[in-house]
PDB file of N, CA and C in Angstrom:
ATOM      1  N   UNK A 785       0.820  -1.218  -0.259  1.00 54.00           N
ATOM      2  CA  UNK A 785      -0.098   0.030   0.036  1.00 54.00           C
ATOM      3  C   UNK A 785       0.928   1.218   0.130  1.00 54.00           C
ATOM      4  N   UNK A 786       0.888   2.176  -1.128  1.00 66.00           N
ATOM      5  CA  UNK A 786       1.700   3.310  -0.828  1.00 66.00           C
ATOM      6  C   UNK A 786       0.855   5.015  -0.675  1.00 66.00           C
ATOM      7  N   UNK A 787      -0.731   4.504  -0.581  1.00 88.00           N
ATOM      8  CA  UNK A 787      -1.379   5.653  -0.315  1.00 88.00           C
ATOM      9  C   UNK A 787      -2.144   5.458   0.895  1.00 88.00           C
ATOM     10  N   UNK A 788      -2.001   6.543   1.796  1.00 96.00           N
ATOM     11  CA  UNK A 788      -3.079   6.874   3.116  1.00 96.00           C
ATOM     12  C   UNK A 788      -4.411   6.204   2.784  1.00 96.00           C
ATOM     13  N   UNK A 789      -5.121   5.675   3.684  1.00 97.00           N
ATOM     14  CA  UNK A 789      -6.347   5.388   3.691  1.00 97.00           C
ATOM     15  C   UNK A 789      -6.994   5.636   4.883  1.00 97.00           C
ATOM     16  N   UNK A 790      -8.605   5.866   4.965  1.00 97.00           N
ATOM     17  CA  UNK A 790      -9.473   6.201   5.963  1.00 97.00           C
ATOM     18  C   UNK A 790     -10.664   5.339   5.610  1.00 97.00           C
ATOM     19  N   UNK A 791     -11.040   4.895   7.007  1.00 98.00           N
ATOM     20  CA  UNK A 791     -12.612   3.825   6.731  1.00 98.00           C
ATOM     21  C   UNK A 791     -13.951   4.740   6.613  1.00 98.00           C
ATOM     22  N   UNK A 792     -14.339   4.677   5.839  1.00 97.00           N
ATOM     23  CA  UNK A 792     -15.739   5.657   5.507  1.00 97.00           C
ATOM     24  C   UNK A 792     -16.947   4.495   5.575  1.00 97.00           C
ATOM     25  N   UNK A 793     -17.995   5.089   5.530  1.00 96.00           N
ATOM     26  CA  UNK A 793     -19.412   4.343   5.510  1.00 96.00           C
ATOM     27  C   UNK A 793     -20.472   5.492   5.417  1.00 96.00           C
ATOM     28  N   UNK A 794     -21.589   4.731   5.487  1.00 95.00           N
ATOM     29  CA  UNK A 794     -22.449   5.749   5.834  1.00 95.00           C
ATOM     30  C   UNK A 794     -23.565   5.140   7.037  1.00 95.00           C
ATOM     31  N   UNK A 795     -24.102   6.306   8.136  1.00 93.00           N
ATOM     32  CA  UNK A 795     -24.541   5.540   8.973  1.00 93.00           C
ATOM     33  C   UNK A 795     -26.097   5.085   8.797  1.00 93.00           C
ATOM     34  N   UNK A 796     -26.283   3.841   9.516  1.00 90.00           N
ATOM     35  CA  UNK A 796     -27.442   3.141   9.388  1.00 90.00           C
ATOM     36  C   UNK A 796     -28.502   3.814   9.504  1.00 90.00           C
ATOM     37  N   UNK A 797     -28.821   4.637  10.589  1.00 90.00           N
ATOM     38  CA  UNK A 797     -29.990   5.490  11.133  1.00 90.00           C
ATOM     39  C   UNK A 797     -30.544   6.625  10.441  1.00 90.00           C
ATOM     40  N   UNK A 798     -29.366   7.413   9.454  1.00 90.00           N
ATOM     41  CA  UNK A 798     -30.038   8.465   8.535  1.00 90.00           C
ATOM     42  C   UNK A 798     -29.076   8.576   7.422  1.00 90.00           C
ATOM     43  N   UNK A 799     -28.341   7.613   7.085  1.00 89.00           N
ATOM     44  CA  UNK A 799     -27.314   7.609   5.723  1.00 89.00           C
ATOM     45  C   UNK A 799     -26.179   8.691   5.226  1.00 89.00           C
ATOM     46  N   UNK A 800     -25.921   9.418   6.450  1.00 90.00           N
ATOM     47  CA  UNK A 800     -24.872  10.453   6.742  1.00 90.00           C
ATOM     48  C   UNK A 800     -23.723   9.650   6.700  1.00 90.00           C
ATOM     49  N   UNK A 801     -22.508  10.322   5.709  1.00 93.00           N
ATOM     50  CA  UNK A 801     -21.339   9.528   5.792  1.00 93.00           C
ATOM     51  C   UNK A 801     -20.536  10.214   6.840  1.00 93.00           C
ATOM     52  N   UNK A 802     -19.890   8.743   6.993  1.00 96.00           N
ATOM     53  CA  UNK A 802     -19.343   8.930   8.563  1.00 96.00           C
ATOM     54  C   UNK A 802     -17.941   8.511   8.489  1.00 96.00           C
ATOM     55  N   UNK A 803     -16.942   8.529   9.304  1.00 96.00           N
ATOM     56  CA  UNK A 803     -15.620   8.266   9.117  1.00 96.00           C
ATOM     57  C   UNK A 803     -15.199   7.739  10.575  1.00 96.00           C
ATOM     58  N   UNK A 804     -14.455   6.464  10.395  1.00 98.00           N
ATOM     59  CA  UNK A 804     -13.995   5.606  11.361  1.00 98.00           C
ATOM     60  C   UNK A 804     -12.884   6.600  12.507  1.00 98.00           C
ATOM     61  N   UNK A 805     -13.098   6.726  13.693  1.00 97.00           N
ATOM     62  CA  UNK A 805     -12.192   7.668  14.340  1.00 97.00           C
ATOM     63  C   UNK A 805     -11.280   7.101  15.282  1.00 97.00           C
ATOM     64  N   UNK A 806     -10.389   8.073  15.844  1.00 95.00           N
ATOM     65  CA  UNK A 806      -9.419   7.811  16.829  1.00 95.00           C
ATOM     66  C   UNK A 806      -9.821   7.038  18.080  1.00 95.00           C
ATOM     67  N   UNK A 807     -11.002   7.661  18.096  1.00 97.00           N
ATOM     68  CA  UNK A 807     -11.871   7.053  19.716  1.00 97.00           C
ATOM     69  C   UNK A 807     -12.635   5.658  19.236  1.00 97.00           C
ATOM     70  N   UNK A 808     -12.376   5.402  18.066  1.00 96.00           N
ATOM     71  CA  UNK A 808     -13.386   3.752  18.043  1.00 96.00           C
ATOM     72  C   UNK A 808     -14.627   4.447  17.652  1.00 96.00           C
ATOM     73  N   UNK A 809     -14.965   5.068  17.177  1.00 97.00           N
ATOM     74  CA  UNK A 809     -16.455   5.777  16.828  1.00 97.00           C
ATOM     75  C   UNK A 809     -16.581   5.986  15.235  1.00 97.00           C
ATOM     76  N   UNK A 810     -17.875   6.031  15.009  1.00 97.00           N
ATOM     77  CA  UNK A 810     -17.997   6.496  13.744  1.00 97.00           C
ATOM     78  C   UNK A 810     -18.414   8.387  13.536  1.00 97.00           C
ATOM     79  N   UNK A 811     -17.704   9.068  12.871  1.00 93.00           N
ATOM     80  CA  UNK A 811     -17.840  10.617  13.267  1.00 93.00           C
ATOM     81  C   UNK A 811     -17.870  11.026  11.878  1.00 93.00           C
ATOM     82  N   UNK A 812     -18.570  12.127  11.949  1.00 93.00           N
ATOM     83  CA  UNK A 812     -19.130  13.047  10.941  1.00 93.00           C
ATOM     84  C   UNK A 812     -17.805  13.791  10.135  1.00 93.00           C
ATOM     85  N   UNK A 813     -16.946  13.965  10.816  1.00 93.00           N
ATOM     86  CA  UNK A 813     -15.832  14.460  10.682  1.00 93.00           C
ATOM     87  C   UNK A 813     -14.637  14.087  10.317  1.00 93.00           C
ATOM     88  N   UNK A 814     -14.081  14.049   8.667  1.00 94.00           N
ATOM     89  CA  UNK A 814     -13.003  13.388   8.401  1.00 94.00           C
ATOM     90  C   UNK A 814     -11.757  13.649   9.284  1.00 94.00           C
ATOM     91  N   UNK A 815     -11.751  14.796   9.711  1.00 93.00           N
ATOM     92  CA  UNK A 815     -10.179  15.070  10.342  1.00 93.00           C
ATOM     93  C   UNK A 815      -9.814  14.556  11.580  1.00 93.00           C
ATOM     94  N   UNK A 816     -10.998  13.664  12.158  1.00 94.00           N
ATOM     95  CA  UNK A 816     -10.539  12.733  13.321  1.00 94.00           C
ATOM     96  C   UNK A 816     -10.232  11.359  13.058  1.00 94.00           C
ATOM     97  N   UNK A 817     -10.509  11.080  11.565  1.00 96.00           N
ATOM     98  CA  UNK A 817     -10.406   9.683  11.193  1.00 96.00           C
ATOM     99  C   UNK A 817      -8.830   8.826  11.599  1.00 96.00           C
ATOM    100  N   UNK A 818      -9.147   7.645  11.572  1.00 97.00           N
ATOM    101  CA  UNK A 818      -7.804   6.805  11.594  1.00 97.00           C
ATOM    102  C   UNK A 818      -7.298   6.617  10.508  1.00 97.00           C
ATOM    103  N   UNK A 819      -5.884   6.974  10.194  1.00 96.00           N
ATOM    104  CA  UNK A 819      -5.062   7.035   9.043  1.00 96.00           C
ATOM    105  C   UNK A 819      -4.260   5.690   8.793  1.00 96.00           C
ATOM    106  N   UNK A 820      -4.809   5.116   7.824  1.00 97.00           N
ATOM    107  CA  UNK A 820      -3.785   3.780   7.603  1.00 97.00           C
ATOM    108  C   UNK A 820      -2.649   3.825   6.713  1.00 97.00           C
ATOM    109  N   UNK A 821      -1.580   3.731   6.900  1.00 95.00           N
ATOM    110  CA  UNK A 821      -0.294   4.192   6.361  1.00 95.00           C
ATOM    111  C   UNK A 821       0.269   2.763   5.678  1.00 95.00           C
ATOM    112  N   UNK A 822      -0.081   1.721   6.128  1.00 96.00           N
ATOM    113  CA  UNK A 822       0.632   0.220   5.764  1.00 96.00           C
ATOM    114  C   UNK A 822      -0.607  -0.590   5.602  1.00 96.00           C
ATOM    115  N   UNK A 823      -0.462  -1.827   4.803  1.00 96.00           N
ATOM    116  CA  UNK A 823      -1.259  -2.796   4.475  1.00 96.00           C
ATOM    117  C   UNK A 823      -1.904  -3.604   5.594  1.00 96.00           C
ATOM    118  N   UNK A 824      -1.044  -3.491   6.829  1.00 97.00           N
ATOM    119  CA  UNK A 824      -1.398  -4.105   7.797  1.00 97.00           C
ATOM    120  C   UNK A 824      -2.813  -3.044   8.620  1.00 97.00           C
ATOM    121  N   UNK A 825      -2.334  -1.789   8.615  1.00 97.00           N
ATOM    122  CA  UNK A 825      -3.101  -1.138   9.250  1.00 97.00           C
ATOM    123  C   UNK A 825      -4.229  -1.192   8.489  1.00 97.00           C
ATOM    124  N   UNK A 826      -4.388  -0.896   6.933  1.00 97.00           N
ATOM    125  CA  UNK A 826      -5.658  -1.027   5.942  1.00 97.00           C
ATOM    126  C   UNK A 826      -6.380  -2.489   6.265  1.00 97.00           C
ATOM    127  N   UNK A 827      -5.789  -3.379   6.535  1.00 97.00           N
ATOM    128  CA  UNK A 827      -6.538  -4.477   6.984  1.00 97.00           C
ATOM    129  C   UNK A 827      -7.193  -4.731   8.276  1.00 97.00           C
ATOM    130  N   UNK A 828      -6.799  -3.872   9.028  1.00 98.00           N
ATOM    131  CA  UNK A 828      -7.372  -3.737  10.587  1.00 98.00           C
ATOM    132  C   UNK A 828      -8.290  -2.932  10.335  1.00 98.00           C
ATOM    133  N   UNK A 829      -8.398  -1.840   9.642  1.00 98.00           N
ATOM    134  CA  UNK A 829      -9.573  -0.866   9.223  1.00 98.00           C
ATOM    135  C   UNK A 829     -10.494  -1.554   8.798  1.00 98.00           C
ATOM    136  N   UNK A 830     -10.145  -2.698   7.369  1.00 97.00           N
ATOM    137  CA  UNK A 830     -11.031  -3.086   6.921  1.00 97.00           C
ATOM    138  C   UNK A 830     -11.971  -4.434   7.832  1.00 97.00           C
ATOM    139  N   UNK A 831     -11.596  -5.008   8.731  1.00 98.00           N
ATOM    140  CA  UNK A 831     -12.187  -5.845   9.723  1.00 98.00           C
ATOM    141  C   UNK A 831     -12.929  -5.127  10.561  1.00 98.00           C
ATOM    142  N   UNK A 832     -12.468  -4.035  10.996  1.00 98.00           N
ATOM    143  CA  UNK A 832     -13.105  -3.364  11.935  1.00 98.00           C
ATOM    144  C   UNK A 832     -14.876  -2.972  11.001  1.00 98.00           C
ATOM    145  N   UNK A 833     -14.559  -2.447   9.732  1.00 98.00           N
ATOM    146  CA  UNK A 833     -15.445  -1.992   8.897  1.00 98.00           C
ATOM    147  C   UNK A 833     -16.536  -3.064   8.573  1.00 98.00           C
ATOM    148  N   UNK A 834     -16.006  -4.368   8.260  1.00 97.00           N
ATOM    149  CA  UNK A 834     -16.950  -5.551   8.478  1.00 97.00           C
ATOM    150  C   UNK A 834     -17.659  -5.925   9.645  1.00 97.00           C
ATOM    151  N   UNK A 835     -16.856  -5.768  10.861  1.00 97.00           N
ATOM    152  CA  UNK A 835     -17.663  -5.844  11.869  1.00 97.00           C
ATOM    153  C   UNK A 835     -18.846  -4.701  12.261  1.00 97.00           C
ATOM    154  N   UNK A 836     -18.669  -3.691  11.969  1.00 97.00           N
ATOM    155  CA  UNK A 836     -19.321  -2.813  12.045  1.00 97.00           C
ATOM    156  C   UNK A 836     -20.651  -3.150  11.133  1.00 97.00           C
ATOM    157  N   UNK A 837     -20.534  -3.506   9.871  1.00 97.00           N
ATOM    158  CA  UNK A 837     -21.488  -3.845   8.970  1.00 97.00           C
ATOM    159  C   UNK A 837     -22.313  -5.141   9.469  1.00 97.00           C
ATOM    160  N   UNK A 838     -21.814  -6.164  10.082  1.00 97.00           N
ATOM    161  CA  UNK A 838     -22.182  -7.011  10.260  1.00 97.00           C
ATOM    162  C   UNK A 838     -23.112  -6.695  11.663  1.00 97.00           C
ATOM    163  N   UNK A 839     -22.964  -5.860  12.394  1.00 96.00           N
ATOM    164  CA  UNK A 839     -23.484  -5.562  13.497  1.00 96.00           C
ATOM    165  C   UNK A 839     -24.909  -4.257  13.216  1.00 96.00           C
ATOM    166  N   UNK A 840     -24.546  -4.144  11.782  1.00 95.00           N
ATOM    167  CA  UNK A 840     -25.881  -3.110  11.314  1.00 95.00           C
ATOM    168  C   UNK A 840     -25.622  -2.036  11.970  1.00 95.00           C
ATOM    169  N   UNK A 841     -24.287  -1.216  12.145  1.00 95.00           N
ATOM    170  CA  UNK A 841     -24.365  -0.088  12.816  1.00 95.00           C
ATOM    171  C   UNK A 841     -24.072   0.957  11.368  1.00 95.00           C
ATOM    172  N   UNK A 842     -23.303   0.215  10.216  1.00 97.00           N
ATOM    173  CA  UNK A 842     -23.173   1.258   9.284  1.00 97.00           C
ATOM    174  C   UNK A 842     -23.560   0.530   7.852  1.00 97.00           C
ATOM    175  N   UNK A 843     -23.453   1.314   7.001  1.00 96.00           N
ATOM    176  CA  UNK A 843     -23.341   0.388   5.400  1.00 96.00           C
ATOM    177  C   UNK A 843     -22.638   0.987   4.725  1.00 96.00           C
ATOM    178  N   UNK A 844     -22.227   0.753   3.368  1.00 94.00           N
ATOM    179  CA  UNK A 844     -21.442   0.867   2.530  1.00 94.00           C
ATOM    180  C   UNK A 844     -19.945   1.329   2.882  1.00 94.00           C
ATOM    181  N   UNK A 845     -19.486   0.644   3.612  1.00 97.00           N
ATOM    182  CA  UNK A 845     -18.179   0.651   4.352  1.00 97.00           C
ATOM    183  C   UNK A 845     -16.889   0.577   3.220  1.00 97.00           C
ATOM    184  N   UNK A 846     -16.246   1.238   3.135  1.00 96.00           N
ATOM    185  CA  UNK A 846     -15.130   1.336   2.124  1.00 96.00           C
ATOM    186  C   UNK A 846     -13.874   2.248   2.839  1.00 96.00           C
ATOM    187  N   UNK A 847     -12.654   1.378   2.050  1.00 97.00           N
ATOM    188  CA  UNK A 847     -11.731   2.318   2.662  1.00 97.00           C
ATOM    189  C   UNK A 847     -11.481   3.642   1.493  1.00 97.00           C
ATOM    190  N   UNK A 848     -10.763   4.744   2.007  1.00 96.00           N
ATOM    191  CA  UNK A 848     -11.029   5.762   0.799  1.00 96.00           C
ATOM    192  C   UNK A 848      -9.299   6.415   1.020  1.00 96.00           C
ATOM    193  N   UNK A 849      -8.915   6.239  -0.375  1.00 96.00           N
ATOM    194  CA  UNK A 849      -7.353   7.191  -0.286  1.00 96.00           C
ATOM    195  C   UNK A 849      -7.217   8.448   0.132  1.00 96.00           C
ATOM    196  N   UNK A 850      -6.219   8.867   0.839  1.00 96.00           N
ATOM    197  CA  UNK A 850      -6.576  10.142   1.132  1.00 96.00           C
ATOM    198  C   UNK A 850      -5.082  10.996   1.349  1.00 96.00           C
ATOM    199  N   UNK A 851      -4.795  12.065   1.298  1.00 94.00           N
ATOM    200  CA  UNK A 851      -3.391  12.802   1.425  1.00 94.00           C
ATOM    201  C   UNK A 851      -3.823  13.541   2.853  1.00 94.00           C
ATOM    202  N   UNK A 852      -2.637  13.937   3.366  1.00 90.00           N
ATOM    203  CA  UNK A 852      -2.442  15.034   4.634  1.00 90.00           C
ATOM    204  C   UNK A 852      -1.736  15.866   4.423  1.00 90.00           C
ATOM    205  N   UNK A 853      -2.497  17.028   4.459  1.00 88.00           N
ATOM    206  CA  UNK A 853      -1.624  18.531   3.899  1.00 88.00           C
ATOM    207  C   UNK A 853      -1.541  19.071   5.350  1.00 88.00           C
ATOM    208  N   UNK A 854      -0.557  19.542   5.880  1.00 90.00           N
ATOM    209  CA  UNK A 854      -0.666  20.433   6.952  1.00 90.00           C
ATOM    210  C   UNK A 854      -1.722  19.886   7.997  1.00 90.00           C
ATOM    211  N   UNK A 855      -1.524  18.705   7.995  1.00 85.00           N
ATOM    212  CA  UNK A 855      -2.167  18.339   9.154  1.00 85.00           C
ATOM    213  C   UNK A 855      -3.739  18.025   9.018  1.00 85.00           C
ATOM    214  N   UNK A 856      -4.252  18.142   7.941  1.00 90.00           N
ATOM    215  CA  UNK A 856      -5.584  18.321   7.334  1.00 90.00           C
ATOM    216  C   UNK A 856      -5.590  16.755   6.652  1.00 90.00           C
ATOM    217  N   UNK A 857      -7.095  16.021   6.759  1.00 93.00           N
ATOM    218  CA  UNK A 857      -7.000  14.714   5.859  1.00 93.00           C
ATOM    219  C   UNK A 857      -7.834  15.195   4.954  1.00 93.00           C
ATOM    220  N   UNK A 858      -7.529  14.546   3.401  1.00 92.00           N
ATOM    221  CA  UNK A 858      -8.294  15.108   2.419  1.00 92.00           C
ATOM    222  C   UNK A 858      -8.196  14.052   1.254  1.00 92.00           C
ATOM    223  N   UNK A 859      -9.724  13.576   1.264  1.00 90.00           N
ATOM    224  CA  UNK A 859      -9.926  12.350   0.147  1.00 90.00           C
ATOM    225  C   UNK A 859      -9.352  12.944  -1.185  1.00 90.00           C
ATOM    226  N   UNK A 860      -8.494  11.877  -1.993  1.00 89.00           N
ATOM    227  CA  UNK A 860      -8.330  11.948  -3.742  1.00 89.00           C
ATOM    228  C   UNK A 860      -9.344  12.156  -4.438  1.00 89.00           C
ATOM    229  N   UNK A 861     -10.239  11.127  -4.218  1.00 88.00           N
ATOM    230  CA  UNK A 861     -11.108  11.346  -5.218  1.00 88.00           C
ATOM    231  C   UNK A 861     -12.493  12.507  -4.945  1.00 88.00           C
ATOM    232  N   UNK A 862     -12.600  13.157  -5.912  1.00 83.00           N
ATOM    233  CA  UNK A 862     -13.963  14.274  -5.890  1.00 83.00           C
ATOM    234  C   UNK A 862     -15.081  13.479  -5.063  1.00 83.00           C
ATOM    235  N   UNK A 863     -15.457  12.542  -5.429  1.00 83.00           N
ATOM    236  CA  UNK A 863     -16.725  12.007  -4.937  1.00 83.00           C
ATOM    237  C   UNK A 863     -16.326  11.977  -3.099  1.00 83.00           C
ATOM    238  N   UNK A 864     -15.361  11.532  -2.768  1.00 88.00           N
ATOM    239  CA  UNK A 864     -14.941  11.413  -1.524  1.00 88.00           C
ATOM    240  C   UNK A 864     -15.011  12.602  -0.901  1.00 88.00           C
ATOM    241  N   UNK A 865     -14.291  13.715  -1.495  1.00 84.00           N
ATOM    242  CA  UNK A 865     -14.286  15.106  -1.130  1.00 84.00           C
ATOM    243  C   UNK A 865     -15.812  15.618  -0.759  1.00 84.00           C
ATOM    244  N   UNK A 866     -16.685  15.580  -1.688  1.00 81.00           N
ATOM    245  CA  UNK A 866     -18.112  16.072  -1.435  1.00 81.00           C
ATOM    246  C   UNK A 866     -18.649  15.126  -0.263  1.00 81.00           C
ATOM    247  N   UNK A 867     -18.193  14.085  -0.205  1.00 82.00           N
ATOM    248  CA  UNK A 867     -19.171  13.469   1.034  1.00 82.00           C
ATOM    249  C   UNK A 867     -18.275  13.780   2.242  1.00 82.00           C
ATOM    250  N   UNK A 868     -17.167  14.150   2.560  1.00 84.00           N
ATOM    251  CA  UNK A 868     -16.623  14.736   3.718  1.00 84.00           C
ATOM    252  C   UNK A 868     -16.945  16.122   3.492  1.00 84.00           C
ATOM    253  N   UNK A 869     -17.056  17.058   2.588  1.00 81.00           N
ATOM    254  CA  UNK A 869     -16.852  18.638   2.631  1.00 81.00           C
ATOM    255  C   UNK A 869     -18.354  19.182   2.607  1.00 81.00           C
ATOM    256  N   UNK A 870     -19.177  18.145   2.146  1.00 72.00           N
ATOM    257  CA  UNK A 870     -20.554  18.645   1.547  1.00 72.00           C
ATOM    258  C   UNK A 870     -20.779  18.872   0.328  1.00 72.00           C
ATOM    259  N   UNK A 871     -21.677  19.370  -0.250  1.00 63.00           N
ATOM    260  CA  UNK A 871     -22.359  19.803  -1.656  1.00 63.00           C
ATOM    261  C   UNK A 871     -21.252  20.798  -2.167  1.00 63.00           C
ATOM    262  N   UNK A 872     -21.219  20.706  -3.470  1.00 59.00           N
ATOM    263  CA  UNK A 872     -20.437  21.776  -4.194  1.00 59.00           C
ATOM    264  C   UNK A 872     -21.125  22.998  -4.736  1.00 59.00           C
ATOM    265  N   UNK A 873     -22.464  22.915  -4.391  1.00 59.00           N
ATOM    266  CA  UNK A 873     -23.248  24.068  -4.713  1.00 59.00           C
ATOM    267  C   UNK A 873     -24.085  24.581  -3.785  1.00 59.00           C
ATOM    268  N   UNK A 874     -24.365  26.046  -3.415  1.00 64.00           N
ATOM    269  CA  UNK A 874     -24.973  26.166  -2.677  1.00 64.00           C
ATOM    270  C   UNK A 874     -26.504  26.086  -2.977  1.00 64.00           C
ATOM    271  N   UNK A 875     -27.355  25.700  -1.843  1.00 59.00           N
ATOM    272  CA  UNK A 875     -28.565  25.337  -1.895  1.00 59.00           C
ATOM    273  C   UNK A 875     -29.270  26.875  -1.608  1.00 59.00           C
ATOM    274  N   UNK A 876     -30.337  27.279  -2.681  1.00 64.00           N
ATOM    275  CA  UNK A 876     -31.359  28.138  -2.508  1.00 64.00           C
ATOM    276  C   UNK A 876     -32.401  28.017  -1.773  1.00 64.00           C
ATOM    277  N   UNK A 877     -32.632  28.509  -0.784  1.00 63.00           N
ATOM    278  CA  UNK A 877     -34.078  28.747   0.299  1.00 63.00           C
ATOM    279  C   UNK A 877     -34.972  29.774  -0.268  1.00 63.00           C
TER     280      UNK A 877
END
């Protein structure tokens, strides 16, 4: 594994994008995510995701490639940036 990864999913109760954090919880803020920098760390996160899915805590569990810039975690793919940061347009009310 050459790229850092974090574990993401959607919360079962409301579908909100969540990230597995350093406290062992699913958090709405990517900045608290556990970052896997090795194959072994990524496998550990995958196992955590499988268990959370099996326990009906979350769904659509995935590892997402990220970069860390000045202490900030940022997904590499646009889809995941939108999930982490919100819509790319402002809503008119």
